[in-house]
Amino acid sequence: MAVVYSPSSAPEKRRNWLRGNRKQIIGEYLGEARAALAAAAAAAASKDGESGGGDDEAATAALGLVDAVLEMSPRMEAALELRARSLLALRRYRDIADMLRDYIPSCAKSCSGDDTSATTSSSSGSRTELLSPCRDNSDDGAAVAGKFLCCFDFSELKQRVIAGFSKNAGGETQWRYLILGEACFHLGLMEDAAALLQTGRRLASAAFRRESVCWSDDSFSGDATSSSSSSSSSSQLLAHVKLLLRRRAAAVAAHDAGLHGEAVRHFTKVLDARRGGVLPHPFATACLVGRAEAFRSAGRAADAVADCNRALALDPAFIPALRTRADLFESIGAAGDALRDLEHLKLLYDAALRDGKLPGPTWRPQGGVRFGEIAAAHRALAPRIQRIRAARAAAGGEACGGVVDYYALLGVRRGCARSELERAHLLLTLKLRPDRCASFAERLELVDEHRDIDAVRDQARMSALSLYRMLQKGYSFIMSVVIDEEAAERQRAKDAAAAAAAREKEETALPAEKADLGNVVRENVHVQISQAAVAMPTAAAMVAAAAAAAGSPVFQGVFCRDMAVVGNLLSRGGFDRPMPVKCEAMSC
């Protein structure tokens, strides 16, 4: 149940102040402000998912009381501390940063566009004073106290005086470290938050150690319990900040070493961190852009574009996100989207050159972008826009649909199989659905008054829908190419099978033709041999008679294809006795 605090009427107190009770009125105001802050803390602790604003009402009442005290005494340290704590309870971190602007270590770097040299020197002097809080003063005070107490022999009195002096000296600046460190964490200034919280914890430990010198056993236990409970939250926040910084440093180192998958894993751990409760959206925006760079180097253009969309939904004027997304669109051939981002970037450059500072609050870093780089980047941007417009006009403008490299967008190779394409498309569709791309903002904390969660969700959903349509178009385009390639492959396989069948048929038909031709030849030879066998006896007798009459050899030569046939013919012709016969035969 929310606790609602209602302070007493201020007009009566102002009348008493006019009567001369100024000190009493200030004390009452501060007491009621402390009570209101305690009620706000109790309401925040007891609120379980309720939408009640009791804690905000109590913190607002405390802030009004403190402002009234500051009107009476503008330099009162206790009133300044209560005002900072009231702003912290109201989650007005920008007002805390503006209130304690000179104490932020990196304020000079982020405000270099609109700060003069005098302001820079004064802020550096203030930061030096803050980083060594009252060290010289405390030393001088201890020396003075030592000189004053040298004539007394009361050690207990000396310890009490020194402890009280140290308490007053450290208490003036200790709250600045703790409150400003927590505010810097919520504003995304992690390095400043780590430095401030660590120094504040060190000062708190030193102050507690000095104060405990003169405590008794009973007071020591009670004060130790209260001190430990007050510093536990700052210690937990400091541990969370250090963990985030270590993981981001590991991601950047892995990306620089070429281990893009490991860089993506570290950035994902930072963005999905559950330890610590919340993650400020300026720090998350920078981590999203870093993960987009790692995705781009790993060849996952769709994931990189999705991270840039999320970063621009959180901060539409974030220059590194616009640069990265424009480069991505230009690399995949989406000239229209690249031109839109480059023109938006040109408008931001024009506004920065006109106003003399980077867009957004002066305390917010722009991902390493400095104001001195804007002029050179603006000069290089105009010819780039003209070149993309000329290339787009030469390619056919909006009517040219084949300019986009959908293979690079979906992360598949050219000539991929249908299964590879379907798997890549399924994974991207499940990850980048428009109804799921707006859920990332629920894990973040928004610190801008003009950016609420509904506006972030709407812009994230619109950009995710545009990317989803591009993915569907790319999937249809590549699938048509794959289908055509599969049809051509089937036709080539069919033609190859027909040619193989024809060759096999020719090879089987050739032996049959040879066998038939051999049978015909053999039949002709048998016929000729039979005819020769019939006519042979008469011819042989005539030849033998002529040879006997002439006294010469009977045969000069006999030609036949078969020796067995020749021998048979000779035996039939009566040539049993030896006679000079020269026979030759040739076999086919």
CSV table of C-alpha atoms in Angstrom, one decimal, residues 105-419:
chain,number,residue,atom,x,y,z
A,105,PRO,CA,34.8,13.9,-14.3
A,106,SER,CA,33.9,13.7,-18.0
A,107,CYS,CA,31.8,16.9,-18.1
A,108,ALA,CA,34.5,18.9,-19.9
A,109,LYS,CA,34.7,16.4,-22.7
A,110,SER,CA,31.0,16.2,-23.3
A,111,CYS,CA,30.5,19.9,-23.0
A,112,SER,CA,33.4,21.0,-25.1
A,113,GLY,CA,31.1,22.5,-27.7
A,114,ASP,CA,29.5,25.2,-25.5
A,115,ASP,CA,31.9,25.8,-22.7
A,116,THR,CA,34.5,28.5,-22.6
A,117,SER,CA,38.0,28.2,-21.3
A,118,ALA,CA,37.0,29.9,-18.0
A,119,THR,CA,34.2,27.5,-17.4
A,120,THR,CA,36.5,24.6,-18.2
A,121,SER,CA,39.1,25.8,-15.8
A,122,SER,CA,36.6,26.3,-13.1
A,123,SER,CA,35.0,23.0,-13.6
A,124,SER,CA,38.4,21.3,-13.6
A,125,GLY,CA,39.3,23.0,-10.3
A,126,SER,CA,36.0,21.9,-8.8
A,127,ARG,CA,36.6,18.3,-10.0
A,128,THR,CA,40.1,18.5,-8.4
A,129,GLU,CA,38.6,19.7,-5.2
A,130,LEU,CA,36.0,17.0,-5.3
A,131,LEU,CA,38.5,14.2,-6.0
A,132,SER,CA,40.5,15.2,-3.0
A,133,PRO,CA,37.7,16.3,-0.6
A,134,CYS,CA,38.9,18.6,2.1
A,135,ARG,CA,42.2,16.7,2.4
A,136,ASP,CA,44.1,19.8,2.9
A,137,ASN,CA,41.5,21.3,5.1
A,138,SER,CA,41.3,18.2,7.3
A,139,ASP,CA,45.1,18.2,7.7
A,140,ASP,CA,45.2,21.8,8.6
A,141,GLY,CA,42.3,21.3,11.0
A,142,ALA,CA,44.1,18.4,12.7
A,143,ALA,CA,47.2,20.5,13.1
A,144,VAL,CA,45.2,23.4,14.6
A,145,ALA,CA,43.4,21.0,16.9
A,146,GLY,CA,46.8,19.4,17.9
A,147,LYS,CA,48.2,22.9,18.7
A,148,PHE,CA,45.1,23.8,20.6
A,149,LEU,CA,45.0,20.6,22.6
A,150,CYS,CA,48.7,20.3,23.3
A,151,CYS,CA,48.2,22.0,26.7
A,152,PHE,CA,45.5,19.5,27.7
A,153,ASP,CA,46.2,15.9,28.8
A,154,PHE,CA,42.7,14.6,28.0
A,155,SER,CA,43.1,12.0,25.2
A,156,GLU,CA,39.3,11.3,25.1
A,157,LEU,CA,38.5,14.9,24.5
A,158,LYS,CA,41.1,15.1,21.7
A,159,GLN,CA,39.6,12.0,20.0
A,160,ARG,CA,36.1,13.4,20.2
A,161,VAL,CA,37.1,16.8,18.7
A,162,ILE,CA,39.1,15.2,15.9
A,163,ALA,CA,36.3,12.7,15.1
A,164,GLY,CA,33.7,15.5,15.0
A,165,PHE,CA,35.9,17.7,12.8
A,166,SER,CA,36.6,14.8,10.4
A,167,LYS,CA,32.9,14.0,10.3
A,168,ASN,CA,31.9,17.5,9.4
A,169,ALA,CA,34.7,17.7,6.8
A,170,GLY,CA,33.9,14.5,5.1
A,171,GLY,CA,30.1,14.8,5.3
A,172,GLU,CA,30.1,17.9,3.2
A,173,THR,CA,31.2,16.0,0.1
A,174,GLN,CA,30.5,12.4,0.7
A,175,TRP,CA,26.8,12.7,-0.4
A,176,ARG,CA,27.9,14.3,-3.6
A,177,TYR,CA,29.9,11.2,-4.6
A,178,LEU,CA,27.1,8.7,-3.8
A,179,ILE,CA,24.1,10.6,-5.2
A,180,LEU,CA,25.9,11.9,-8.3
A,181,GLY,CA,27.4,8.5,-8.9
A,182,GLU,CA,24.0,6.9,-8.8
A,183,ALA,CA,22.6,9.6,-11.1
A,184,CYS,CA,25.5,9.1,-13.5
A,185,PHE,CA,24.7,5.4,-13.6
A,186,HIS,CA,21.1,6.1,-14.6
A,187,LEU,CA,22.3,8.6,-17.2
A,188,GLY,CA,24.6,6.0,-18.8
A,189,LEU,CA,27.9,7.6,-17.7
A,190,MET,CA,29.3,4.3,-16.5
A,191,GLU,CA,33.0,5.4,-16.1
A,192,ASP,CA,31.9,8.5,-14.1
A,193,ALA,CA,29.6,6.4,-12.0
A,194,ALA,CA,32.3,3.9,-11.2
A,195,ALA,CA,34.8,6.6,-10.2
A,196,LEU,CA,32.3,8.6,-8.1
A,197,LEU,CA,30.9,5.5,-6.3
A,198,GLN,CA,34.3,4.1,-5.6
A,199,THR,CA,35.6,7.3,-4.2
A,200,GLY,CA,32.4,7.8,-2.1
A,201,ARG,CA,32.7,4.3,-0.7
A,202,ARG,CA,36.3,5.0,0.2
A,203,LEU,CA,35.3,8.2,1.9
A,204,ALA,CA,32.5,6.6,3.8
A,205,SER,CA,34.8,3.9,5.1
A,206,ALA,CA,37.4,6.4,6.2
A,207,ALA,CA,34.8,8.5,7.9
A,208,PHE,CA,33.3,5.5,9.7
A,209,ARG,CA,36.7,4.4,10.8
A,210,ARG,CA,37.5,7.9,12.2
A,211,GLU,CA,34.1,8.2,13.9
A,212,SER,CA,34.3,4.8,15.5
A,213,VAL,CA,37.3,5.8,17.6
A,214,CYS,CA,35.2,7.5,20.3
A,215,TRP,CA,32.2,5.1,20.2
A,216,SER,CA,31.2,2.8,23.0
A,217,ASP,CA,30.2,-0.8,22.5
A,218,ASP,CA,26.4,0.0,22.4
A,219,SER,CA,26.7,3.0,20.1
A,220,PHE,CA,29.2,1.2,17.9
A,221,SER,CA,26.9,-1.7,17.2
A,222,GLY,CA,23.9,0.6,16.3
A,223,ASP,CA,25.9,3.0,14.2
A,224,ALA,CA,27.7,0.2,12.5
A,225,THR,CA,24.4,-1.4,11.5
A,226,SER,CA,23.0,1.8,10.1
A,227,SER,CA,26.2,2.6,8.3
A,228,SER,CA,26.4,-0.8,6.7
A,229,SER,CA,22.8,-0.7,5.6
A,230,SER,CA,23.2,2.7,4.0
A,231,SER,CA,26.4,1.8,2.1
A,232,SER,CA,25.2,-1.7,0.9
A,233,SER,CA,23.1,-0.2,-2.0
A,234,SER,CA,26.0,1.9,-3.2
A,235,SER,CA,28.3,-1.1,-3.0
A,236,GLN,CA,25.9,-3.3,-5.0
A,237,LEU,CA,25.5,-0.6,-7.6
A,238,LEU,CA,29.3,-0.2,-7.9
A,239,ALA,CA,29.7,-4.0,-8.4
A,240,HIS,CA,27.1,-3.9,-11.1
A,241,VAL,CA,28.7,-1.0,-12.9
A,242,LYS,CA,32.1,-2.7,-12.8
A,243,LEU,CA,30.6,-5.9,-14.2
A,244,LEU,CA,29.0,-4.0,-17.1
A,245,LEU,CA,32.2,-2.2,-17.8
A,246,ARG,CA,34.3,-5.4,-17.8
A,247,ARG,CA,31.9,-7.1,-20.2
A,248,ARG,CA,31.8,-4.2,-22.6
A,249,ALA,CA,35.6,-4.0,-22.5
A,250,ALA,CA,35.8,-7.7,-23.3
A,251,ALA,CA,33.4,-7.3,-26.2
A,252,VAL,CA,35.4,-4.4,-27.7
A,253,ALA,CA,38.6,-6.3,-27.3
A,254,ALA,CA,37.2,-9.4,-29.0
A,255,HIS,CA,35.8,-7.3,-31.9
A,256,ASP,CA,39.2,-5.7,-32.4
A,257,ALA,CA,40.9,-9.1,-32.4
A,258,GLY,CA,38.6,-10.4,-35.1
A,259,LEU,CA,36.5,-12.7,-32.8
A,260,HIS,CA,33.2,-11.3,-33.9
A,261,GLY,CA,31.1,-14.2,-32.5
A,262,GLU,CA,32.6,-13.7,-29.1
A,263,ALA,CA,32.1,-10.0,-29.2
A,264,VAL,CA,28.4,-10.6,-30.0
A,265,ARG,CA,28.2,-12.9,-27.0
A,266,HIS,CA,29.6,-10.4,-24.6
A,267,PHE,CA,27.4,-7.6,-25.9
A,268,THR,CA,24.4,-9.8,-25.5
A,269,LYS,CA,25.3,-10.5,-21.9
A,270,VAL,CA,25.5,-6.8,-21.2
A,271,LEU,CA,22.1,-6.1,-22.8
A,272,ASP,CA,20.4,-9.1,-21.2
A,273,ALA,CA,21.9,-8.5,-17.8
A,274,ARG,CA,19.4,-9.3,-15.0
A,275,ARG,CA,21.8,-8.5,-12.2
A,276,GLY,CA,21.4,-5.0,-10.9
A,277,GLY,CA,17.7,-4.5,-11.8
A,278,VAL,CA,17.9,-2.0,-14.6
A,279,LEU,CA,20.0,-0.9,-17.5
A,280,PRO,CA,20.0,2.8,-18.5
A,281,HIS,CA,19.1,3.3,-22.1
A,282,PRO,CA,22.1,5.6,-23.1
A,283,PHE,CA,24.5,2.8,-22.2
A,284,ALA,CA,22.2,0.2,-23.9
A,285,THR,CA,22.1,2.3,-27.0
A,286,ALA,CA,25.9,2.4,-27.3
A,287,CYS,CA,26.1,-1.4,-26.7
A,288,LEU,CA,23.5,-2.0,-29.4
A,289,VAL,CA,25.6,-0.1,-31.9
A,290,GLY,CA,28.7,-2.1,-30.8
A,291,ARG,CA,26.9,-5.4,-31.3
A,292,ALA,CA,25.6,-4.2,-34.7
A,293,GLU,CA,29.2,-3.6,-35.8
A,294,ALA,CA,30.1,-7.1,-34.6
A,295,PHE,CA,27.2,-8.5,-36.6
A,296,ARG,CA,28.2,-6.6,-39.7
A,297,SER,CA,31.8,-7.9,-39.5
A,298,ALA,CA,30.4,-11.5,-39.0
A,299,GLY,CA,28.3,-11.2,-42.2
A,300,ARG,CA,24.9,-11.0,-40.5
A,301,ALA,CA,23.5,-7.8,-42.0
A,302,ALA,CA,19.9,-8.4,-40.9
A,303,ASP,CA,20.8,-8.7,-37.2
A,304,ALA,CA,23.0,-5.6,-37.6
A,305,VAL,CA,20.2,-3.6,-39.1
A,306,ALA,CA,17.8,-4.8,-36.3
A,307,ASP,CA,20.2,-3.6,-33.6
A,308,CYS,CA,20.6,-0.2,-35.3
A,309,ASN,CA,16.8,0.1,-35.4
A,310,ARG,CA,16.5,-0.6,-31.7
A,311,ALA,CA,19.2,2.0,-30.9
A,312,LEU,CA,17.4,4.6,-33.0
A,313,ALA,CA,14.1,3.8,-31.3
A,314,LEU,CA,15.8,4.6,-28.0
A,315,ASP,CA,17.6,7.7,-29.2
A,316,PRO,CA,16.6,9.0,-32.7
A,317,ALA,CA,19.5,11.5,-32.7
A,318,PHE,CA,22.2,9.0,-31.9
A,319,ILE,CA,24.8,9.7,-34.6
A,320,PRO,CA,26.8,6.4,-34.5
A,321,ALA,CA,23.6,4.4,-35.0
A,322,LEU,CA,22.6,6.4,-38.1
A,323,ARG,CA,26.1,6.1,-39.5
A,324,THR,CA,26.2,2.3,-39.0
A,325,ARG,CA,22.8,1.7,-40.5
A,326,ALA,CA,23.5,4.0,-43.5
A,327,ASP,CA,26.7,2.0,-44.2
A,328,LEU,CA,24.8,-1.3,-43.9
A,329,PHE,CA,22.1,-0.2,-46.3
A,330,GLU,CA,24.7,1.0,-48.8
A,331,SER,CA,26.7,-2.2,-48.6
A,332,ILE,CA,23.6,-4.4,-49.4
A,333,GLY,CA,22.5,-2.0,-52.2
A,334,ALA,CA,19.4,-0.5,-50.5
A,335,ALA,CA,20.0,2.9,-51.9
A,336,GLY,CA,16.6,4.4,-50.8
A,337,ASP,CA,17.1,3.5,-47.1
A,338,ALA,CA,20.7,4.6,-47.2
A,339,LEU,CA,19.7,8.0,-48.6
A,340,ARG,CA,17.1,8.5,-46.0
A,341,ASP,CA,19.5,7.8,-43.1
A,342,LEU,CA,22.2,10.0,-44.7
A,343,GLU,CA,19.8,12.9,-45.1
A,344,HIS,CA,18.8,12.6,-41.5
A,345,LEU,CA,22.4,12.5,-40.5
A,346,LYS,CA,23.0,15.7,-42.5
A,347,LEU,CA,20.2,17.4,-40.7
A,348,LEU,CA,21.8,16.5,-37.3
A,349,TYR,CA,25.2,17.9,-38.6
A,350,ASP,CA,23.5,21.1,-39.6
A,351,ALA,CA,21.8,21.5,-36.2
A,352,ALA,CA,25.1,20.8,-34.4
A,353,LEU,CA,27.0,23.4,-36.5
A,354,ARG,CA,24.2,25.9,-36.0
A,355,ASP,CA,23.9,25.4,-32.2
A,356,GLY,CA,27.6,24.9,-31.5
A,357,LYS,CA,27.1,21.6,-29.7
A,358,LEU,CA,26.1,17.9,-30.3
A,359,PRO,CA,22.4,17.0,-30.4
A,360,GLY,CA,20.9,15.9,-27.1
A,361,PRO,CA,21.9,16.9,-23.6
A,362,THR,CA,25.4,18.1,-23.0
A,363,TRP,CA,26.2,15.4,-20.5
A,364,ARG,CA,25.2,12.5,-22.8
A,365,PRO,CA,28.1,11.1,-24.9
A,366,GLN,CA,27.5,10.4,-28.6
A,367,GLY,CA,29.4,7.2,-28.8
A,368,GLY,CA,32.8,8.7,-29.1
A,369,VAL,CA,31.7,11.4,-31.6
A,370,ARG,CA,33.2,14.8,-30.8
A,371,PHE,CA,32.1,18.2,-31.9
A,372,GLY,CA,35.3,19.0,-33.7
A,373,GLU,CA,34.7,16.1,-36.1
A,374,ILE,CA,31.3,17.4,-37.2
A,375,ALA,CA,32.6,19.9,-39.8
A,376,ALA,CA,34.8,17.4,-41.6
A,377,ALA,CA,32.0,14.7,-41.5
A,378,HIS,CA,29.5,17.2,-42.9
A,379,ARG,CA,31.9,18.1,-45.8
A,380,ALA,CA,32.3,14.4,-46.7
A,381,LEU,CA,28.6,13.7,-46.5
A,382,ALA,CA,27.4,15.8,-49.4
A,383,PRO,CA,29.4,14.1,-52.2
A,384,ARG,CA,28.4,10.7,-50.8
A,385,ILE,CA,24.8,11.6,-51.1
A,386,GLN,CA,25.2,12.9,-54.6
A,387,ARG,CA,27.1,9.7,-55.6
A,388,ILE,CA,24.3,7.4,-54.2
A,389,ARG,CA,21.6,9.4,-56.0
A,390,ALA,CA,23.5,9.2,-59.3
A,391,ALA,CA,24.0,5.5,-59.0
A,392,ARG,CA,20.4,5.0,-58.0
A,393,ALA,CA,19.2,7.0,-61.0
A,394,ALA,CA,21.4,5.1,-63.3
A,395,ALA,CA,20.1,1.8,-61.9
A,396,GLY,CA,16.4,2.8,-62.5
A,397,GLY,CA,15.5,4.4,-59.2
A,398,GLU,CA,12.6,2.9,-57.3
A,399,ALA,CA,11.6,0.6,-60.1
A,400,CYS,CA,14.8,-1.3,-59.9
A,401,GLY,CA,14.2,-4.2,-57.6
A,402,GLY,CA,17.2,-6.3,-58.3
A,403,VAL,CA,19.8,-3.9,-56.9
A,404,VAL,CA,19.6,-5.1,-53.3
A,405,ASP,CA,21.9,-7.9,-52.4
A,406,TYR,CA,19.4,-10.2,-50.7
A,407,TYR,CA,22.0,-12.9,-50.2
A,408,ALA,CA,24.1,-10.6,-48.0
A,409,LEU,CA,20.9,-9.5,-46.2
A,410,LEU,CA,19.8,-13.0,-45.3
A,411,GLY,CA,23.4,-14.2,-44.8
A,412,VAL,CA,23.4,-17.0,-47.3
A,413,ARG,CA,25.8,-17.8,-50.1
A,414,ARG,CA,25.1,-17.6,-53.8
A,415,GLY,CA,24.0,-20.9,-55.2
A,416,CYS,CA,22.7,-22.1,-51.8
A,417,ALA,CA,20.4,-25.1,-51.5
A,418,ARG,CA,16.7,-24.8,-50.6
A,419,SER,CA,17.3,-26.2,-47.1
